[in-house]
Short mmCIF file of C-alpha atoms and ligand atoms in Angstrom, two decimals:
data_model
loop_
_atom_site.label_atom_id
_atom_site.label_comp_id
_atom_site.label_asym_id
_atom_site.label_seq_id
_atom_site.Cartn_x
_atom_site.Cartn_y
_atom_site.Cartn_z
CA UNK S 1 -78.22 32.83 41.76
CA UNK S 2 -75.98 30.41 44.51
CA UNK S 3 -73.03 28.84 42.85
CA UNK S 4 -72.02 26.04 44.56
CA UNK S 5 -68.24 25.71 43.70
CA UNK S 6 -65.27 23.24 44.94
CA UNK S 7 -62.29 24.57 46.32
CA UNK S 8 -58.98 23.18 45.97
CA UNK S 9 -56.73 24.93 47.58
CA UNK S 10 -53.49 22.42 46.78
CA UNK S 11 -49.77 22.69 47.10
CA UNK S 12 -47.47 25.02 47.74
CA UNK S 13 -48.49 28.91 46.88
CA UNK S 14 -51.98 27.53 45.14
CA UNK S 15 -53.78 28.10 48.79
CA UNK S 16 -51.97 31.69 48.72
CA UNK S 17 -53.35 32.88 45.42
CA UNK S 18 -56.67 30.62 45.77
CA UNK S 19 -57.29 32.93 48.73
CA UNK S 20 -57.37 36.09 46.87
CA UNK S 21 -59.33 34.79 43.71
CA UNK S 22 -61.99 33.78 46.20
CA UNK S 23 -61.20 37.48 47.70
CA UNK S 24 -62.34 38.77 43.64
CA UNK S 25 -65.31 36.56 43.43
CA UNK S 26 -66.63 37.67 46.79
CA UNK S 27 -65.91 40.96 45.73
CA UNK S 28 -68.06 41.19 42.50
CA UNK S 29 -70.62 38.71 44.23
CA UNK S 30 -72.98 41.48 45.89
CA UNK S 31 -72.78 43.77 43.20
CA UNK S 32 -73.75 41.29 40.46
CA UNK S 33 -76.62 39.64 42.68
CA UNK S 34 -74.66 36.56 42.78
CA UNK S 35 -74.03 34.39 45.77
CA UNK S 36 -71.16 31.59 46.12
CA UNK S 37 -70.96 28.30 48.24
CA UNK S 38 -67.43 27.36 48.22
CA UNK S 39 -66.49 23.49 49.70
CA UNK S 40 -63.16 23.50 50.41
CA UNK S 41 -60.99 20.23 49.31
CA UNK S 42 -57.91 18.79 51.17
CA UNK S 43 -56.36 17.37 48.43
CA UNK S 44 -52.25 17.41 47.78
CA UNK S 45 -49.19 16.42 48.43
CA UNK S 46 -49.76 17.28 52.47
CA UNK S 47 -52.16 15.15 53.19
CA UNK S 48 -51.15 12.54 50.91
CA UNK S 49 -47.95 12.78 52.97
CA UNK S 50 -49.53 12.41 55.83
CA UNK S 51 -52.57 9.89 55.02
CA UNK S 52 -51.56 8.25 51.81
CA UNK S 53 -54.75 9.32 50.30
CA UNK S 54 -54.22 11.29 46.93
CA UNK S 55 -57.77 10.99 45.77
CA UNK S 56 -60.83 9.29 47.21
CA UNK S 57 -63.32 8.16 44.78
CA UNK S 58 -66.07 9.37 47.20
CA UNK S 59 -64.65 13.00 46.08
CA UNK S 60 -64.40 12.30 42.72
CA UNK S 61 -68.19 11.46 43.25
CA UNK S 62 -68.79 14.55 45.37
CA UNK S 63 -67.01 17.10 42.93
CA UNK S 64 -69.53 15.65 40.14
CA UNK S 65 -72.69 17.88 42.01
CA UNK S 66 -70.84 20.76 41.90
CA UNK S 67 -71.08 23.71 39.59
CA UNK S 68 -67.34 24.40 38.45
CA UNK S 69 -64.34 23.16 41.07
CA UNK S 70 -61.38 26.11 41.28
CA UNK S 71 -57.97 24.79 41.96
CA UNK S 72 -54.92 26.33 43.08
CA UNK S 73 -51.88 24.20 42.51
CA UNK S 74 -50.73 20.16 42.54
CA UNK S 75 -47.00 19.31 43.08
CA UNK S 76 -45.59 18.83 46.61
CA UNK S 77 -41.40 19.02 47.09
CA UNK S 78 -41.44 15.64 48.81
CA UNK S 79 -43.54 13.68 46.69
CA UNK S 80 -42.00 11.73 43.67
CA UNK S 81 -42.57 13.25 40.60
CA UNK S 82 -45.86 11.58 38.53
CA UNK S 83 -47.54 10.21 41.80
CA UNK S 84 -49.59 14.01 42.25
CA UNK S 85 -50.02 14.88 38.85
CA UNK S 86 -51.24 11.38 37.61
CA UNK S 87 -53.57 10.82 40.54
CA UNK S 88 -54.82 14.22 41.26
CA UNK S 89 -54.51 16.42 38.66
CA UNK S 90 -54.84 14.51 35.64
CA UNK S 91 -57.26 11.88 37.21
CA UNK S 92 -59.36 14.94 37.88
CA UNK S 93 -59.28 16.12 34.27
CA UNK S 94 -59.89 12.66 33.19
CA UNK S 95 -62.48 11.18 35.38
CA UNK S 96 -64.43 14.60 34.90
CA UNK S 97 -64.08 14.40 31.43
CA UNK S 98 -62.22 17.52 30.82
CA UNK S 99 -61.44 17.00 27.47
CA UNK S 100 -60.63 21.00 26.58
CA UNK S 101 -58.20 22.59 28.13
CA UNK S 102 -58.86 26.25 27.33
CA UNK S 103 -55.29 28.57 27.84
CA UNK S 104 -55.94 32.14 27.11
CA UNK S 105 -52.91 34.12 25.56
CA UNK S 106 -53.37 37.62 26.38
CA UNK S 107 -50.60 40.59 26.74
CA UNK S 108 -52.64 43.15 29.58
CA UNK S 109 -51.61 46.99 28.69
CA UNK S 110 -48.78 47.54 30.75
CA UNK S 111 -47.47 44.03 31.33
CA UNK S 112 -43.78 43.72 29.80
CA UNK S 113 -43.18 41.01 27.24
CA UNK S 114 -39.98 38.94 26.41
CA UNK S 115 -40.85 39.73 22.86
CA UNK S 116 -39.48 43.15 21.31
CA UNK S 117 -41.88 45.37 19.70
CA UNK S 118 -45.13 43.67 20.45
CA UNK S 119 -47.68 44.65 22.74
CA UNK S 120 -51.26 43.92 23.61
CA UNK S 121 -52.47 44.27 19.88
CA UNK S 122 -50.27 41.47 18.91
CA UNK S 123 -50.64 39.08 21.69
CA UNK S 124 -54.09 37.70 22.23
CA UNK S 125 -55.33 34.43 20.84
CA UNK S 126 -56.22 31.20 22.70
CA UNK S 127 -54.80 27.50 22.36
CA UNK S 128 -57.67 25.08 22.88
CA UNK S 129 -55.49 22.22 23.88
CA UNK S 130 -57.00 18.67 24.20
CA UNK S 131 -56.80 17.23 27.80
CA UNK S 132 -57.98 13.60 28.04
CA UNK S 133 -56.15 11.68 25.26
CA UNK S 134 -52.84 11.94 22.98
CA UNK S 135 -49.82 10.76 25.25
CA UNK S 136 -51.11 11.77 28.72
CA UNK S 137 -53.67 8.94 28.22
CA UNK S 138 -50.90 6.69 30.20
CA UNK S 139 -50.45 3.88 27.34
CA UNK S 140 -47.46 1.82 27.22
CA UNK S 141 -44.81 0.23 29.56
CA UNK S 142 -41.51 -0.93 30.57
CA UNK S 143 -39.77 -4.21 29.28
CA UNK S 144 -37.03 -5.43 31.35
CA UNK S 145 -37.05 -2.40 33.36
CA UNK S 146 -34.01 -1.69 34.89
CA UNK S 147 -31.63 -3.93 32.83
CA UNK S 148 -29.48 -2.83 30.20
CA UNK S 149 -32.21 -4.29 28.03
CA UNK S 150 -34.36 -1.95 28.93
CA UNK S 151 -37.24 -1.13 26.73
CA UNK S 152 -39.96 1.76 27.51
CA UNK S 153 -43.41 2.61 25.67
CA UNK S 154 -45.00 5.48 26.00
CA UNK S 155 -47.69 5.83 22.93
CA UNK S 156 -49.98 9.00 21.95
CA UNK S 157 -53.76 7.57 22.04
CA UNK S 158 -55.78 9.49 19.38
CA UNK S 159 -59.43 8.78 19.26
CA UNK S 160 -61.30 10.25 16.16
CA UNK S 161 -64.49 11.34 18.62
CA UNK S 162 -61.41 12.64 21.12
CA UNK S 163 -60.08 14.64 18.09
CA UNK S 164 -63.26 15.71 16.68
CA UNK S 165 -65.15 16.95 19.86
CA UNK S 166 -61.90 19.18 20.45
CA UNK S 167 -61.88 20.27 17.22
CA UNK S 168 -65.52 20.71 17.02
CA UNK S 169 -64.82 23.32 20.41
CA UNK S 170 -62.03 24.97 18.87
CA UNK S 171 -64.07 25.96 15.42
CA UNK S 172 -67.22 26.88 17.73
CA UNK S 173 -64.10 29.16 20.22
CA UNK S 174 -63.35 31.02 16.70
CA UNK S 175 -66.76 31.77 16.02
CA UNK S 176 -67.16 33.44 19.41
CA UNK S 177 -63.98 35.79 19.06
CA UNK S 178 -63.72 38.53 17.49
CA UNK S 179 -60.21 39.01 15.58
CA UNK S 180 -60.42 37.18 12.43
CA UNK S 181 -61.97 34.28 13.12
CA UNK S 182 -58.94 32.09 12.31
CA UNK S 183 -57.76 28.75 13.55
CA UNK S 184 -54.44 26.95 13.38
CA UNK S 185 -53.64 23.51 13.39
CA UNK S 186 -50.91 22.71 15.37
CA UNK S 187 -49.67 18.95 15.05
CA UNK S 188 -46.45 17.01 13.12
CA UNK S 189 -47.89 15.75 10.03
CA UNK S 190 -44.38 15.72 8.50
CA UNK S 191 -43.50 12.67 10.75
CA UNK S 192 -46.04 11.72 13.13
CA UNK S 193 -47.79 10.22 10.20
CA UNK S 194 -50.53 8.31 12.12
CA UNK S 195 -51.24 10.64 14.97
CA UNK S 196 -50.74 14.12 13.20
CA UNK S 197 -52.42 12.44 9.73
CA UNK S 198 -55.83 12.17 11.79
CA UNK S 199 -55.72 15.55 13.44
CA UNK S 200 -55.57 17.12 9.88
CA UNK S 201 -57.94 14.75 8.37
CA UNK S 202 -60.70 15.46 11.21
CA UNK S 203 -59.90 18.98 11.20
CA UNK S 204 -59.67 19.30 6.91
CA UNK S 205 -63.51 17.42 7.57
CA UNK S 206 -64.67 19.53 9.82
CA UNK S 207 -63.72 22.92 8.05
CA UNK S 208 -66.75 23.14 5.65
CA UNK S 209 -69.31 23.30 8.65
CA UNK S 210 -68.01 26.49 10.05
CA UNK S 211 -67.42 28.50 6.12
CA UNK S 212 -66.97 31.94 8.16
CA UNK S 213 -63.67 30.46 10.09
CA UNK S 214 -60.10 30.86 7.95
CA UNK S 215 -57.93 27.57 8.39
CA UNK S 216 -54.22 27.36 9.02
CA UNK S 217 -51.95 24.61 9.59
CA UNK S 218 -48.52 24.98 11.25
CA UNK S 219 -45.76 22.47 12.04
CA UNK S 220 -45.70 22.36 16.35
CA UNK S 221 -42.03 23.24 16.08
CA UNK S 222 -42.07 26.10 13.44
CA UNK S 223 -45.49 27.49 16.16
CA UNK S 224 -43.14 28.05 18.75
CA UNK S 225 -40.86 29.96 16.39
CA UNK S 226 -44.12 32.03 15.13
CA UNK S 227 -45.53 32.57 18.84
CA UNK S 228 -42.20 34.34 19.10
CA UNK S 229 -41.97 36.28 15.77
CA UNK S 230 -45.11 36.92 15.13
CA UNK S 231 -47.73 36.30 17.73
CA UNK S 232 -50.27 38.79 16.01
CA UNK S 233 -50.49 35.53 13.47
CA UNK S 234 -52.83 33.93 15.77
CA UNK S 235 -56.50 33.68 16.76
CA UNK S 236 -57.70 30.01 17.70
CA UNK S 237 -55.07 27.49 18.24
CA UNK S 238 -56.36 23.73 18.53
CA UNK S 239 -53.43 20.91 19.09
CA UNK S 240 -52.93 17.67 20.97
CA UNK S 241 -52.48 16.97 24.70
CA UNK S 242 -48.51 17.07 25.13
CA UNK S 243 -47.87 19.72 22.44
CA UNK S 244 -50.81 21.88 23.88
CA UNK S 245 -48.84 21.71 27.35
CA UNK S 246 -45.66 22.69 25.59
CA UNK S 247 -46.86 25.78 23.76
CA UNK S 248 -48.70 26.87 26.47
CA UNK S 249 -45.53 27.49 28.66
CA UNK S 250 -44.20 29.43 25.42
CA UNK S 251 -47.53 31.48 25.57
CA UNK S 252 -47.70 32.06 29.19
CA UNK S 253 -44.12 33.91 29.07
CA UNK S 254 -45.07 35.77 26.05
CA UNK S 255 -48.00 37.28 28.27
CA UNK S 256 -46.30 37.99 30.95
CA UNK S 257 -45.00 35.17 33.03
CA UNK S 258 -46.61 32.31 35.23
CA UNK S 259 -47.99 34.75 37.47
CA UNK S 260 -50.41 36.06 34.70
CA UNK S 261 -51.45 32.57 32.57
CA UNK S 262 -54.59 30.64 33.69
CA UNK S 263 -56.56 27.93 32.48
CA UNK S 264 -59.97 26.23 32.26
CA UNK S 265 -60.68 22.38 32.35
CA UNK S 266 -63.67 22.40 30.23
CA UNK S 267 -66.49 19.66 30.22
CA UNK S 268 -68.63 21.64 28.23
CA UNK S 269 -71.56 19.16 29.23
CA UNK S 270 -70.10 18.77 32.66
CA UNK S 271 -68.04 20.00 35.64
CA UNK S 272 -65.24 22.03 34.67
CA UNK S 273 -62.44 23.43 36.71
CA UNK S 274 -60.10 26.37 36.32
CA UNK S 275 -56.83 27.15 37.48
CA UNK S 276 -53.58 29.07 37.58
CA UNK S 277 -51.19 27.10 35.31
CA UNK S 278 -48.51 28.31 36.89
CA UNK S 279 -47.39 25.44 39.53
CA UNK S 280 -46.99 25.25 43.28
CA UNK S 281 -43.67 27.20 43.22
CA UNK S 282 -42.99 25.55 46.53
CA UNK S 283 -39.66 28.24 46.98
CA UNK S 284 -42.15 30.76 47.29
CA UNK S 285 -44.52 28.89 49.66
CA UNK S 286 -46.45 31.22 52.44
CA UNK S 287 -44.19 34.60 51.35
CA UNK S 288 -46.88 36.53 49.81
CA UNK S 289 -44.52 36.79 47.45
CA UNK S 290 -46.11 35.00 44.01
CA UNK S 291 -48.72 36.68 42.09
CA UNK S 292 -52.39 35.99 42.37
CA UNK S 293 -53.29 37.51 39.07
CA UNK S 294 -53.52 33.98 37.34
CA UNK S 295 -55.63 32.80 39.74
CA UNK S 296 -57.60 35.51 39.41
CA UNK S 297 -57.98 35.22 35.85
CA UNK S 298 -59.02 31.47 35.99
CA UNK S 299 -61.68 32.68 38.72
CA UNK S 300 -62.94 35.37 35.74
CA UNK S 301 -62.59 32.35 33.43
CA UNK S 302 -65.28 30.13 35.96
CA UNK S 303 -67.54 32.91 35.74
CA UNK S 304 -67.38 33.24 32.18
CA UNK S 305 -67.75 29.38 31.59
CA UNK S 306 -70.84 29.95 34.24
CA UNK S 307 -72.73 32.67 31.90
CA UNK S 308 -71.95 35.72 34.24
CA UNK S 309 -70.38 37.51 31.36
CA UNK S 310 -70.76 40.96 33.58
CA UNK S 311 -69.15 39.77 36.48
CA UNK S 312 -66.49 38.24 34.67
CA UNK S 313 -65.79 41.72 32.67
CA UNK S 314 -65.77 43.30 35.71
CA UNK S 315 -62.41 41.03 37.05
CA UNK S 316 -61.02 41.58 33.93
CA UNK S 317 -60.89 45.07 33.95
CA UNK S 318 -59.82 44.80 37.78
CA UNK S 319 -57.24 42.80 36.64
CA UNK S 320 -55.87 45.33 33.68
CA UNK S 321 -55.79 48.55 36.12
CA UNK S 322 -53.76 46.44 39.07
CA UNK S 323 -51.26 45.07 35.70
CA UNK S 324 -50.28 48.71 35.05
CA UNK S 325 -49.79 49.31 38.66
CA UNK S 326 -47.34 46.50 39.40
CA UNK S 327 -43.40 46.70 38.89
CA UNK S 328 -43.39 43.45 37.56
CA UNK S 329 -45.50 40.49 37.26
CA UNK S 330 -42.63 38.13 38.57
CA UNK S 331 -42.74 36.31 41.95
CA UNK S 332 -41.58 38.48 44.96
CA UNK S 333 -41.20 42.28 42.14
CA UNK S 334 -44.44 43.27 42.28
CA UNK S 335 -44.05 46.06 44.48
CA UNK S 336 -46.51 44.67 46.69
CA UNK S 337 -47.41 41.29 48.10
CA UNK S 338 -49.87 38.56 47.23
CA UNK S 339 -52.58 40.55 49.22
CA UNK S 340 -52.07 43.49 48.25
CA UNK S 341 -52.46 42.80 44.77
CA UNK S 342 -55.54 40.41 45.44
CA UNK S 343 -56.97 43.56 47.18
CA UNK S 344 -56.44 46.04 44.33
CA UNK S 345 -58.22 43.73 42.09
CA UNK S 346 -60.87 43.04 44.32
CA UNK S 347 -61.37 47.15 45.12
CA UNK S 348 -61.35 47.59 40.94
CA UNK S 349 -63.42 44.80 39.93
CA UNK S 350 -66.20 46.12 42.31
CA UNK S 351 -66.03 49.73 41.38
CA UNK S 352 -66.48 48.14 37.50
CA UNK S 353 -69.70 47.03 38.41
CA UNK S 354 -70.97 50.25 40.23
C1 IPM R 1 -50.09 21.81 33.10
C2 IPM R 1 -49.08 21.01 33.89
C3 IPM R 1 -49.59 19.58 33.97
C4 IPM R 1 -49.72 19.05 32.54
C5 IPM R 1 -48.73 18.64 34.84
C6 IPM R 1 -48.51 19.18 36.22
C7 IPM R 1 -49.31 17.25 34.89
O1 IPM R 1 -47.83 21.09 33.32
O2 IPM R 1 -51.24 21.94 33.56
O3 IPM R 1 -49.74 22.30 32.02
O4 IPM R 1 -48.73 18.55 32.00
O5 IPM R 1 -50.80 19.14 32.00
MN1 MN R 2 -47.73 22.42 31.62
#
């Protein structure tokens, strides 16, 4: 089988770590019988520095043939803050119809945690966070911008198909897993009393179809406490758009850092595209100094959203023998560099499959 898969490379460190994830995937390719045709993208702040171009529609077009599109980082230093992330990275989710975003919580063995006294056992559940609607949908506007007078909109669009083919992901997600089938609410019923109120009503509707799944509600405020306190609490976690993005920043330091937290862009009847959530840590830029392993992890993510369960097994357990080799998952205390790690992976993932 020849997966034919986008590549884009982005800002900053993304082309850095984007490099060794492809290094991973070629790695397992020949030993799973799998072949990959990457296109590479030119698509960031660079170029649209340079050209003015952010996003063509003849890409958008293009990246709609493709099996799954693997993405290293948007956000350039010298570019305004809004222009990349509306018009590449969210137009991408949006135009492809992303509407999961799928954030895997997981503590490796031998990764250190902020959080004292837990380890792996008590630090592995996934927030399905929606990714096409709630306040990233870009409703609202200014009134007399830039007068004292000043007024400025900014409203959270809630669809009920929006919120019930998330939901309807998240309840199939717990099915799938395998430690206790549970899934949490996470919205603000207690005062967003329109937006939150149709979360819980979809999700209180929903419930009955899936009778083997436990339900749980929790306030998004009192969930970052819990993620804290007691992580081991959760399994599935489905929530909105901007709260999603907010508790997934919580997660990915509970796991380890932004060197170890990926993502997936799911259209789960279209393209998807994963990624490192990390950022294009521009400080770090061409240093070797940033670690790949989230970018790695989205790559073991594309091949699990692309049925290659084996393949994908095989990066993970690459992934968890390099974790217990490194000093630290943190940019530039690894005790190697970007390569080397991205090579240790690659070595460990192959000798999985043998
Ligand atoms: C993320 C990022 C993006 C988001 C930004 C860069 C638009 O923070 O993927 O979590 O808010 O979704
Ligand atoms: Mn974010």
């Amino acid at each position: 089988m020849t997966y034919r898969i986008a590549v884009i490379p982005g800002d900053g460190t993304g082309p850095e770590v984007v490099a060794e994830g492809i290094k991973v995937l070629n790695a397992v390719a020949g030993p799973a019988n799998l072949a990959f045709d990457f296109v590479y993208y030119d698509l960031g702040g660079e170029r649209y520095l340079k050209t003015g171009e952010i996003l063509p529609d003849s890409v958008i077009s293009e990246l709609k043939q493709f099996k799954a599109v693997y993405l290293g980082a948007i956000g350039h230093p010298d570019v305004k803050p809004g222009i990349l992330e509306k018009g590449l990275l969210l137009r991408l989710r949006f135009e492809l119809d992303q509407y999961i975003n799928l954030r895997p919580v997981i503590l490796y063995p031998g990764v250190e945690t902020p959080l004292k006294d837990k380890g792996p056992d008590d630090i592995d559940f996934v927030v399905v966070r929606e990714n096409t609607e709630g306040l990233y949908a870009g409703a609202g506007g200014f009134l007399k911008y830039g007068t004292p007078d000043e007024v400025a909109v900014q409203s959270s669009i809630n669809t009920r198909k929006g919120v019930d083919r998330c939901l309807k992901y998240a309840f199939e997600t717990a099915m799938k897993r395998d430690r206790g089938k549970k899934l949490t609410l996470v919205a603000k019923t207690n005062v967003l009393t329109y937006a939150s109120d149709l979360w819980f009503r979809a999700f209180e509707a929903m419930a009955p179809q899936y009778p083997d799944v436990t339900t749980d509600y929790a306030h998004v405020d009192a969930t970052c406490m819990w993620f804290v306190k007691n992580p081991e609490w959760f399994d599935v976690v489905v929530t909105d758009n901007m709260f999603g993005d907010i508790i997934t920043d919580l997660g990915a330091i509970i796991q380890g850092g932004m060197g170890v937290a990926a993502g997936g862009n799911i259209n789960p009847e279209g393209v998807s595209m994963f990624e490192p959530i990390g950022g294009s840590a521009p400080k770090y830029t061409g240093q070797k100094k940033v670690n790949p392993i989230a970018a790695i992890a989205a790559a073991q993510m594309m091949l699990e959203h692309l049925g290659e369960a084996k393949a994908a097994a095989a990066i993970e357990a690459g992934i968890k023998k390099t974790a217990t080799q490194l000093q630290s998952m943190a940019a530039g205390r690894m005790g190697y560099d970007t390569t080397q790690v991205g090579d240790m992976v690659a070595k460990y993932a192959a000798e999985a499959l043998r």
